[in-house]
C-alpha cells in the first residue's frame, strides 16, 4: 500500500481541461508531472495520471476546490485564487497586488527570474517588464519551479527524421519553432539569411503559428501535434531561439526540448539562456540594448503595405535589399553580424556540434521531472 501523498489543487488560467496544444499548456503539464512525483495533483479537482496526455475532464467547468487540499497552485486565474484558502501559490505573472498580498509564495520558472524577484521593489526594469506600476507588493516567499523537460514524452521517429532531411543538398537544417507575429518577428534571422555565405550553408524550416500579414513571406508548417514536434527538432542540425529582452528571464519550451534531444540552439546571449546552456556556450550571438525601437519601424512599414504588394511574385529578398538599410541603425547591423558569425562558426565545426549536443543533453537532466520534482518537494513541504 503506497504512502498517502499530500493533495495539491492546480489550475492554469481559464483552462478547465489540459491537453498539449500550446507552449504554456505543455509547460504546466510538465510541471504537474514533476509535482506528481511527490504530490497527488488534482487538476481542476480531477486527480492527474501523469502518464496520460490530458489532465482534468472536458466535462467539468472550472470550479473551486471540492475537497480539502494541502496546497493550492494557480497561474493566471485571479478570481479563483482570491477565494482559495492558504497555503496557496501564485505564479509571478500576471501581477495583481491582491494576489501577491494573499499568496503564501510567488513562483517563477527560471533561475534568472527567481534571482531578480528577490529584489523586485528595487528593480525598475523587471517591474516594467511585468507591467507593475506604483507601489510594489513584495512576495512573502519565492518558489523556483524551474521549467521542466518531460524527457519521457519526447519520442522522435527515425523514419520521419530521415524524410525531413531528404533533399538538403549538403546544407545544414535550422528549425525556427514558434509564432511569426509582429510582437515576435524574426527580423535578425531574416537579415542574416541575406548573407550569401549563410544561404549557401543553411536551409531553414519554420514551424508554428503565422500571422496572416506575413503569409507570402514564409513557408510555414503550421501548428503540429506535440507528438510530431520531437521528430522535427531531432531532424534539425540546430534550432533558432528568437526572443527580445523578455528572454533574460522567460522560459523557452523549445530550448528545453532541443537540449533534451541534443540539438544545439542558436540564441542571443540572454541571462536565462546562459544559465541553461552555460556561459561558455559557443553558439550565442550578442544583442545590443535599444535596437528594438528601430526594428519596430520595419514592422510598422511591413504592416501598412497593401496585401497586393506581398504576392508570391514579390520575392522577400528583393524587398529586403531595397528597404533594409533605411530601417535599421548601426546597432541592428552589429547584431546581425554577430548572428551571422555564430551561424558560420556552427557550420564550420562538425565535431564541435556533436560535442555541444552531448553536453547540453546532459545539462537537460537538471530540468527533468525527477530532478525538478525533488527540488519542488523540498520547497513546497515548507508550506504544509
CSV table of C-alpha atoms in Angstrom, one decimal:
chain,number,residue,atom,x,y,z
A,1,UNK,CA,0.0,0.0,0.0
A,2,UNK,CA,1.6,3.3,-1.1
A,3,UNK,CA,2.1,6.1,1.4
A,4,UNK,CA,-0.5,8.8,1.1
A,5,UNK,CA,0.8,11.9,-0.7
A,6,UNK,CA,-0.2,15.5,0.1
A,7,UNK,CA,-3.0,16.7,-2.1
A,8,UNK,CA,-2.4,19.7,-4.4
A,9,UNK,CA,-5.0,21.7,-6.3
A,10,UNK,CA,-3.7,23.0,-9.6
A,11,UNK,CA,-5.2,25.4,-12.2
A,12,UNK,CA,-4.0,27.2,-15.3
A,13,UNK,CA,-5.9,30.4,-16.3
A,14,UNK,CA,-9.4,29.6,-17.7
A,15,UNK,CA,-8.4,26.1,-18.8
A,16,UNK,CA,-10.8,23.6,-17.3
A,17,UNK,CA,-9.0,20.8,-19.1
A,18,UNK,CA,-5.3,20.5,-20.2
A,19,UNK,CA,-4.0,18.9,-23.4
A,20,UNK,CA,-0.8,19.7,-25.1
A,21,UNK,CA,-2.0,22.3,-27.6
A,22,UNK,CA,0.3,25.3,-26.7
A,23,UNK,CA,3.6,26.0,-25.1
A,24,UNK,CA,2.0,27.3,-21.9
A,25,UNK,CA,-0.1,24.2,-21.5
A,26,UNK,CA,2.8,21.8,-22.2
A,27,UNK,CA,4.9,23.7,-19.7
A,28,UNK,CA,2.2,23.4,-17.0
A,29,UNK,CA,1.6,19.7,-17.8
A,30,UNK,CA,5.3,19.0,-17.5
A,31,UNK,CA,5.3,20.9,-14.1
A,32,UNK,CA,2.4,18.7,-13.0
A,33,UNK,CA,4.3,15.6,-14.0
A,34,UNK,CA,7.2,16.7,-11.8
A,35,UNK,CA,4.9,17.6,-8.9
A,36,UNK,CA,3.2,14.2,-9.2
A,37,UNK,CA,6.4,12.5,-8.1
A,38,UNK,CA,5.7,13.7,-4.5
A,39,UNK,CA,2.1,15.0,-4.5
A,40,UNK,CA,-1.3,13.8,-5.6
A,41,UNK,CA,-2.1,16.6,-8.1
A,42,UNK,CA,-5.7,17.4,-8.9
A,43,UNK,CA,-6.2,19.5,-12.0
A,44,UNK,CA,-9.4,21.4,-11.5
A,45,UNK,CA,-10.4,18.8,-8.9
A,46,UNK,CA,-9.6,15.7,-11.1
A,47,UNK,CA,-6.8,13.5,-10.0
A,48,UNK,CA,-4.0,13.6,-12.5
A,49,UNK,CA,-2.5,10.5,-14.1
A,50,UNK,CA,0.9,11.9,-15.2
A,51,UNK,CA,1.3,9.1,-17.8
A,52,UNK,CA,-1.7,10.3,-19.9
A,53,UNK,CA,-1.8,13.1,-22.5
A,54,UNK,CA,-4.6,15.1,-20.9
A,55,UNK,CA,-5.3,16.4,-17.4
A,56,UNK,CA,-8.7,17.2,-15.9
A,57,UNK,CA,-12.0,16.5,-17.6
A,58,UNK,CA,-13.6,18.1,-20.6
A,59,UNK,CA,-17.0,17.7,-18.9
A,60,UNK,CA,-16.1,19.7,-15.8
A,61,UNK,CA,-16.2,23.5,-15.7
A,62,UNK,CA,-13.6,25.4,-13.7
A,63,UNK,CA,-14.5,25.1,-10.1
A,64,UNK,CA,-13.3,25.9,-6.6
A,65,UNK,CA,-11.9,23.0,-4.6
A,66,UNK,CA,-14.4,20.3,-3.8
A,67,UNK,CA,-12.3,18.7,-1.1
A,68,UNK,CA,-9.7,19.8,1.5
A,69,UNK,CA,-6.3,20.2,-0.2
A,70,UNK,CA,-2.9,20.5,1.5
A,71,UNK,CA,-1.7,23.1,-1.1
A,72,UNK,CA,-3.0,25.2,-4.0
A,73,UNK,CA,-1.2,26.4,-7.1
A,74,UNK,CA,-2.8,28.8,-9.6
A,75,UNK,CA,-1.5,30.5,-12.6
A,76,UNK,CA,-3.4,33.4,-14.2
A,77,UNK,CA,-6.9,32.9,-12.6
A,78,UNK,CA,-7.3,35.8,-10.2
A,79,UNK,CA,-11.0,35.1,-9.4
A,80,UNK,CA,-10.4,31.5,-8.3
A,81,UNK,CA,-7.1,32.3,-6.5
A,82,UNK,CA,-8.6,35.0,-4.3
A,83,UNK,CA,-11.2,32.6,-3.0
A,84,UNK,CA,-8.8,29.8,-2.1
A,85,UNK,CA,-7.7,29.1,1.5
A,86,UNK,CA,-4.0,29.0,2.5
A,87,UNK,CA,-1.5,27.7,1.8
A,88,UNK,CA,-1.6,28.9,-1.8
A,89,UNK,CA,1.0,29.8,-4.5
A,90,UNK,CA,0.5,32.3,-7.3
A,91,UNK,CA,2.6,32.3,-10.5
A,92,UNK,CA,4.5,35.6,-10.9
A,93,UNK,CA,2.6,36.9,-13.9
A,94,UNK,CA,0.2,38.5,-14.4
A,95,UNK,CA,0.9,40.8,-11.4
A,96,UNK,CA,-2.1,41.6,-9.3
A,97,UNK,CA,-1.4,43.4,-6.0
A,98,UNK,CA,-4.2,41.4,-4.2
A,99,UNK,CA,-2.9,38.1,-5.4
A,100,UNK,CA,0.6,38.9,-4.3
A,101,UNK,CA,-0.7,40.0,-0.9
A,102,UNK,CA,-2.6,36.8,-0.4
A,103,UNK,CA,-0.1,34.4,-1.8
A,104,UNK,CA,2.0,32.4,0.7
A,105,UNK,CA,4.6,32.3,-2.1
A,106,UNK,CA,5.1,33.5,-5.7
A,107,UNK,CA,6.5,31.1,-8.2
A,108,UNK,CA,8.8,31.7,-11.2
A,109,UNK,CA,10.1,29.2,-13.8
A,110,UNK,CA,13.8,30.3,-14.4
A,111,UNK,CA,16.7,30.8,-12.2
A,112,UNK,CA,17.3,34.3,-13.7
A,113,UNK,CA,13.8,35.4,-12.9
A,114,UNK,CA,13.9,33.9,-9.4
A,115,UNK,CA,17.1,35.9,-8.6
A,116,UNK,CA,15.7,39.2,-9.8
A,117,UNK,CA,12.4,38.7,-8.0
A,118,UNK,CA,14.3,38.7,-4.7
A,119,UNK,CA,14.8,42.5,-5.2
A,120,UNK,CA,11.6,43.2,-7.1
A,121,UNK,CA,10.8,46.5,-5.4
A,122,UNK,CA,14.2,48.0,-6.4
A,123,UNK,CA,14.2,46.6,-10.0
A,124,UNK,CA,12.5,49.1,-12.4
A,125,UNK,CA,13.4,47.0,-15.4
A,126,UNK,CA,11.7,44.0,-14.0
A,127,UNK,CA,8.7,46.0,-12.8
A,128,UNK,CA,8.3,47.5,-16.3
A,129,UNK,CA,8.6,44.1,-17.9
A,130,UNK,CA,6.0,42.6,-15.6
A,131,UNK,CA,3.6,45.6,-16.0
A,132,UNK,CA,3.9,46.7,-12.4
A,133,UNK,CA,3.1,50.4,-11.7
A,134,UNK,CA,3.2,52.3,-8.4
A,135,UNK,CA,3.9,50.6,-5.1
A,136,UNK,CA,5.0,47.0,-5.3
A,137,UNK,CA,3.6,44.3,-3.1
A,138,UNK,CA,6.6,42.2,-2.2
A,139,UNK,CA,6.1,38.4,-2.1
A,140,UNK,CA,6.1,36.8,1.3
A,141,UNK,CA,8.2,34.0,-0.2
A,142,UNK,CA,9.5,32.8,-3.6
A,143,UNK,CA,9.3,29.4,-5.2
A,144,UNK,CA,11.5,28.3,-8.1
A,145,UNK,CA,9.6,25.8,-10.1
A,146,UNK,CA,12.0,25.7,-13.0
A,147,UNK,CA,10.9,24.8,-16.5
A,148,UNK,CA,10.5,21.1,-16.8
A,149,UNK,CA,11.5,18.7,-19.6
A,150,UNK,CA,9.4,15.6,-19.7
A,151,UNK,CA,12.1,13.5,-21.4
A,152,UNK,CA,9.7,10.6,-21.4
A,153,UNK,CA,7.3,12.4,-23.7
A,154,UNK,CA,9.9,13.2,-26.4
A,155,UNK,CA,9.9,10.3,-28.8
A,156,UNK,CA,11.5,11.1,-32.2
A,157,UNK,CA,10.6,8.8,-35.1
A,158,UNK,CA,13.6,7.8,-37.1
A,159,UNK,CA,11.7,7.4,-40.3
A,160,UNK,CA,10.2,10.8,-40.0
A,161,UNK,CA,13.6,12.3,-39.3
A,162,UNK,CA,15.0,10.7,-42.4
A,163,UNK,CA,12.2,12.0,-44.6
A,164,UNK,CA,12.6,15.5,-43.2
A,165,UNK,CA,16.3,15.5,-44.0
A,166,UNK,CA,15.8,14.5,-47.6
A,167,UNK,CA,16.9,17.0,-50.3
A,168,UNK,CA,19.1,19.2,-48.0
A,169,UNK,CA,21.8,19.2,-50.7
A,170,UNK,CA,24.6,19.1,-48.2
A,171,UNK,CA,23.2,22.1,-46.2
A,172,UNK,CA,22.6,22.3,-42.5
A,173,UNK,CA,18.9,22.5,-41.4
A,174,UNK,CA,17.9,25.2,-38.9
A,175,UNK,CA,14.5,24.9,-37.2
A,176,UNK,CA,12.5,28.0,-36.1
A,177,UNK,CA,9.8,26.9,-33.8
A,178,UNK,CA,7.2,29.4,-32.6
A,179,UNK,CA,4.9,32.1,-33.8
A,180,UNK,CA,5.8,34.5,-36.5
A,181,UNK,CA,3.7,37.6,-35.5
A,182,UNK,CA,4.5,41.3,-35.2
A,183,UNK,CA,5.5,41.0,-31.5
A,184,UNK,CA,7.9,38.2,-32.1
A,185,UNK,CA,9.1,38.8,-35.7
A,186,UNK,CA,12.4,37.0,-36.7
A,187,UNK,CA,13.9,40.2,-38.2
A,188,UNK,CA,17.5,39.3,-37.2
A,189,UNK,CA,17.2,35.8,-38.8
A,190,UNK,CA,15.7,37.2,-42.0
A,191,UNK,CA,18.5,39.7,-42.3
A,192,UNK,CA,21.2,37.1,-41.6
A,193,UNK,CA,19.8,34.9,-44.4
A,194,UNK,CA,20.5,37.7,-46.8
A,195,UNK,CA,24.3,37.0,-46.3
A,196,UNK,CA,25.5,34.8,-49.2
A,197,UNK,CA,27.6,32.6,-47.0
A,198,UNK,CA,24.7,31.8,-44.8
A,199,UNK,CA,22.3,31.0,-47.6
A,200,UNK,CA,25.0,28.7,-49.1
A,201,UNK,CA,25.3,26.7,-45.9
A,202,UNK,CA,21.8,26.6,-44.4
A,203,UNK,CA,18.2,25.8,-45.0
A,204,UNK,CA,15.5,26.9,-42.6
A,205,UNK,CA,12.2,25.4,-41.6
A,206,UNK,CA,9.5,27.5,-39.9
A,207,UNK,CA,7.0,25.7,-37.6
A,208,UNK,CA,4.2,27.4,-35.7
A,209,UNK,CA,1.5,30.0,-36.0
A,210,UNK,CA,1.8,32.5,-38.8
A,211,UNK,CA,0.2,36.0,-38.7
A,212,UNK,CA,-1.7,36.4,-42.0
A,213,UNK,CA,0.2,39.7,-42.6
A,214,UNK,CA,3.2,37.6,-43.4
A,215,UNK,CA,1.7,34.7,-45.3
A,216,UNK,CA,3.5,35.4,-48.5
A,217,UNK,CA,6.9,35.7,-46.8
A,218,UNK,CA,7.2,32.4,-45.1
A,219,UNK,CA,6.6,28.8,-45.9
A,220,UNK,CA,5.2,27.5,-42.6
A,221,UNK,CA,4.3,24.0,-41.4
A,222,UNK,CA,1.8,25.4,-39.0
A,223,UNK,CA,1.0,24.2,-35.5
A,224,UNK,CA,1.6,20.5,-35.3
A,225,UNK,CA,0.6,17.7,-32.8
A,226,UNK,CA,3.0,17.7,-30.0
A,227,UNK,CA,4.0,14.1,-30.8
A,228,UNK,CA,5.4,15.2,-34.1
A,229,UNK,CA,7.4,18.1,-32.8
A,230,UNK,CA,10.1,15.9,-31.2
A,231,UNK,CA,10.9,14.4,-34.7
A,232,UNK,CA,11.1,17.8,-36.3
A,233,UNK,CA,13.5,19.1,-33.6
A,234,UNK,CA,15.6,16.0,-33.8
A,235,UNK,CA,15.8,16.3,-37.6
A,236,UNK,CA,17.4,19.7,-37.3
A,237,UNK,CA,21.1,20.4,-37.0
A,238,UNK,CA,20.2,23.3,-34.8
A,239,UNK,CA,17.2,25.3,-33.6
A,240,UNK,CA,17.0,29.1,-33.6
A,241,UNK,CA,15.8,30.9,-30.5
A,242,UNK,CA,14.0,34.2,-31.2
A,243,UNK,CA,13.3,36.4,-28.2
A,244,UNK,CA,13.5,40.0,-27.1
A,245,UNK,CA,14.6,41.3,-23.7
A,246,UNK,CA,12.0,39.1,-22.0
A,247,UNK,CA,14.4,36.2,-22.7
A,248,UNK,CA,16.6,37.5,-19.9
A,249,UNK,CA,14.0,35.9,-17.5
A,250,UNK,CA,11.5,34.0,-19.5
A,251,UNK,CA,11.5,30.3,-20.1
A,252,UNK,CA,11.5,28.6,-23.5
A,253,UNK,CA,10.0,25.2,-24.1
A,254,UNK,CA,11.7,24.8,-27.4
A,255,UNK,CA,15.2,25.5,-25.9
A,256,UNK,CA,14.4,22.9,-23.3
A,257,UNK,CA,13.3,20.3,-25.8
A,258,UNK,CA,16.3,21.0,-28.1
A,259,UNK,CA,18.6,20.4,-25.1
A,260,UNK,CA,16.8,17.2,-24.2
A,261,UNK,CA,17.2,15.9,-27.8
A,262,UNK,CA,20.9,17.0,-28.0
A,263,UNK,CA,20.2,19.6,-30.7
A,264,UNK,CA,22.3,22.8,-30.4
A,265,UNK,CA,20.4,26.2,-30.2
A,266,UNK,CA,21.5,29.4,-31.9
A,267,UNK,CA,20.4,32.0,-29.4
A,268,UNK,CA,21.0,35.6,-28.3
A,269,UNK,CA,23.1,35.8,-25.2
A,270,UNK,CA,20.4,36.4,-22.6
A,271,UNK,CA,20.6,35.7,-18.8
A,272,UNK,CA,18.2,32.9,-18.7
A,273,UNK,CA,19.7,31.1,-21.7
A,274,UNK,CA,23.3,31.5,-20.2
A,275,UNK,CA,22.2,29.8,-17.0
A,276,UNK,CA,20.6,26.9,-19.0
A,277,UNK,CA,23.2,26.4,-21.8
A,278,UNK,CA,26.3,27.7,-19.9
A,279,UNK,CA,28.2,30.9,-20.1
A,280,UNK,CA,30.9,29.4,-22.3
A,281,UNK,CA,28.3,28.1,-24.8
A,282,UNK,CA,29.7,28.8,-28.3
A,283,UNK,CA,26.6,29.5,-30.3
A,284,UNK,CA,25.4,32.7,-28.7
A,285,UNK,CA,25.2,35.9,-30.6
A,286,UNK,CA,25.3,39.3,-28.9
A,287,UNK,CA,22.2,41.5,-28.7
A,288,UNK,CA,22.7,45.3,-28.2
A,289,UNK,CA,20.4,47.3,-26.0
A,290,UNK,CA,17.8,49.6,-27.6
A,291,UNK,CA,17.8,48.2,-31.1
A,292,UNK,CA,14.2,47.1,-30.9
A,293,UNK,CA,12.5,50.5,-31.3
A,294,UNK,CA,14.4,50.9,-34.6
A,295,UNK,CA,13.4,47.5,-35.8
A,296,UNK,CA,9.8,48.3,-35.0
A,297,UNK,CA,9.9,50.8,-37.8
A,298,UNK,CA,10.3,47.9,-40.2
A,299,UNK,CA,7.3,46.1,-38.8
A,300,UNK,CA,5.1,49.2,-39.0
A,301,UNK,CA,6.0,49.7,-42.6
A,302,UNK,CA,5.5,46.0,-43.3
A,303,UNK,CA,2.0,46.0,-41.8
A,304,UNK,CA,1.0,49.2,-43.6
A,305,UNK,CA,1.8,47.9,-47.1
A,306,UNK,CA,-1.1,46.7,-49.2
A,307,UNK,CA,-1.6,42.9,-49.5
A,308,UNK,CA,-1.2,43.1,-53.2
A,309,UNK,CA,2.4,44.0,-52.7
A,310,UNK,CA,3.0,40.8,-50.8
A,311,UNK,CA,2.1,38.4,-53.6
A,312,UNK,CA,4.4,35.5,-54.1
A,313,UNK,CA,5.9,37.0,-57.2
A,314,UNK,CA,7.4,39.8,-55.0
A,315,UNK,CA,10.3,37.9,-53.5
A,316,UNK,CA,11.3,38.6,-49.9
A,317,UNK,CA,15.0,39.2,-50.7
A,318,UNK,CA,14.1,41.9,-53.3
A,319,UNK,CA,12.1,43.9,-50.7
A,320,UNK,CA,14.8,43.4,-48.0
A,321,UNK,CA,17.6,44.5,-50.3
A,322,UNK,CA,15.6,47.6,-51.3
A,323,UNK,CA,14.5,48.7,-47.8
A,324,UNK,CA,16.7,47.1,-45.1
A,325,UNK,CA,19.3,49.8,-44.8
A,326,UNK,CA,16.7,52.6,-44.3
A,327,UNK,CA,15.1,50.9,-41.3
A,328,UNK,CA,18.0,49.7,-39.2
A,329,UNK,CA,20.7,51.6,-37.4
A,330,UNK,CA,24.2,50.5,-36.7
A,331,UNK,CA,23.3,48.6,-33.6
A,332,UNK,CA,21.0,46.3,-35.5
A,333,UNK,CA,23.6,45.7,-38.2
A,334,UNK,CA,26.1,44.7,-35.4
A,335,UNK,CA,23.5,42.3,-34.0
A,336,UNK,CA,23.0,40.7,-37.4
A,337,UNK,CA,26.8,40.4,-37.9
A,338,UNK,CA,27.0,38.7,-34.6
A,339,UNK,CA,24.3,36.2,-35.5
A,340,UNK,CA,26.0,35.6,-38.9
A,341,UNK,CA,29.2,34.9,-37.1
A,342,UNK,CA,27.5,32.4,-34.7
A,343,UNK,CA,25.9,30.6,-37.7
A,344,UNK,CA,29.2,30.4,-39.6
A,345,UNK,CA,31.0,29.1,-36.5
A,346,UNK,CA,28.3,26.5,-36.1
A,347,UNK,CA,28.7,25.5,-39.8
A,348,UNK,CA,32.5,25.1,-39.6
A,349,UNK,CA,32.8,22.5,-36.8
A,350,UNK,CA,31.0,19.2,-37.1
A,351,UNK,CA,32.9,17.7,-34.2
A,352,UNK,CA,32.1,20.7,-32.0
A,353,UNK,CA,28.4,20.5,-32.9
A,354,UNK,CA,28.4,16.8,-31.8
A,355,UNK,CA,30.2,17.6,-28.6
A,356,UNK,CA,28.0,20.6,-27.7
A,357,UNK,CA,24.9,18.5,-28.5
A,358,UNK,CA,26.0,15.9,-26.0
A,359,UNK,CA,26.9,18.5,-23.4
A,360,UNK,CA,23.5,20.2,-23.5
A,361,UNK,CA,21.7,16.9,-23.4
A,362,UNK,CA,23.5,16.1,-20.2
A,363,UNK,CA,22.7,19.6,-18.8
A,364,UNK,CA,19.0,19.0,-19.6
A,365,UNK,CA,18.8,16.4,-16.8
A,366,UNK,CA,18.8,19.2,-14.3
A,367,UNK,CA,15.3,20.0,-15.7
A,368,UNK,CA,13.9,16.5,-15.8
A,369,UNK,CA,10.7,15.6,-14.0
A,370,UNK,CA,12.7,13.6,-11.4
A,371,UNK,CA,15.2,16.5,-10.6
A,372,UNK,CA,12.6,19.2,-10.6
A,373,UNK,CA,10.1,17.1,-8.6
A,374,UNK,CA,12.6,16.5,-5.8
A,375,UNK,CA,13.5,20.2,-5.8
A,376,UNK,CA,9.9,21.2,-5.6
A,377,UNK,CA,9.2,18.7,-2.8
A,378,UNK,CA,11.9,20.3,-0.7
A,379,UNK,CA,10.5,23.8,-1.3
A,380,UNK,CA,6.8,23.0,-1.1
A,381,UNK,CA,6.9,20.9,2.1
A,382,UNK,CA,7.8,24.1,3.9
A,383,UNK,CA,4.2,25.3,3.4
A,384,UNK,CA,2.4,22.2,4.6
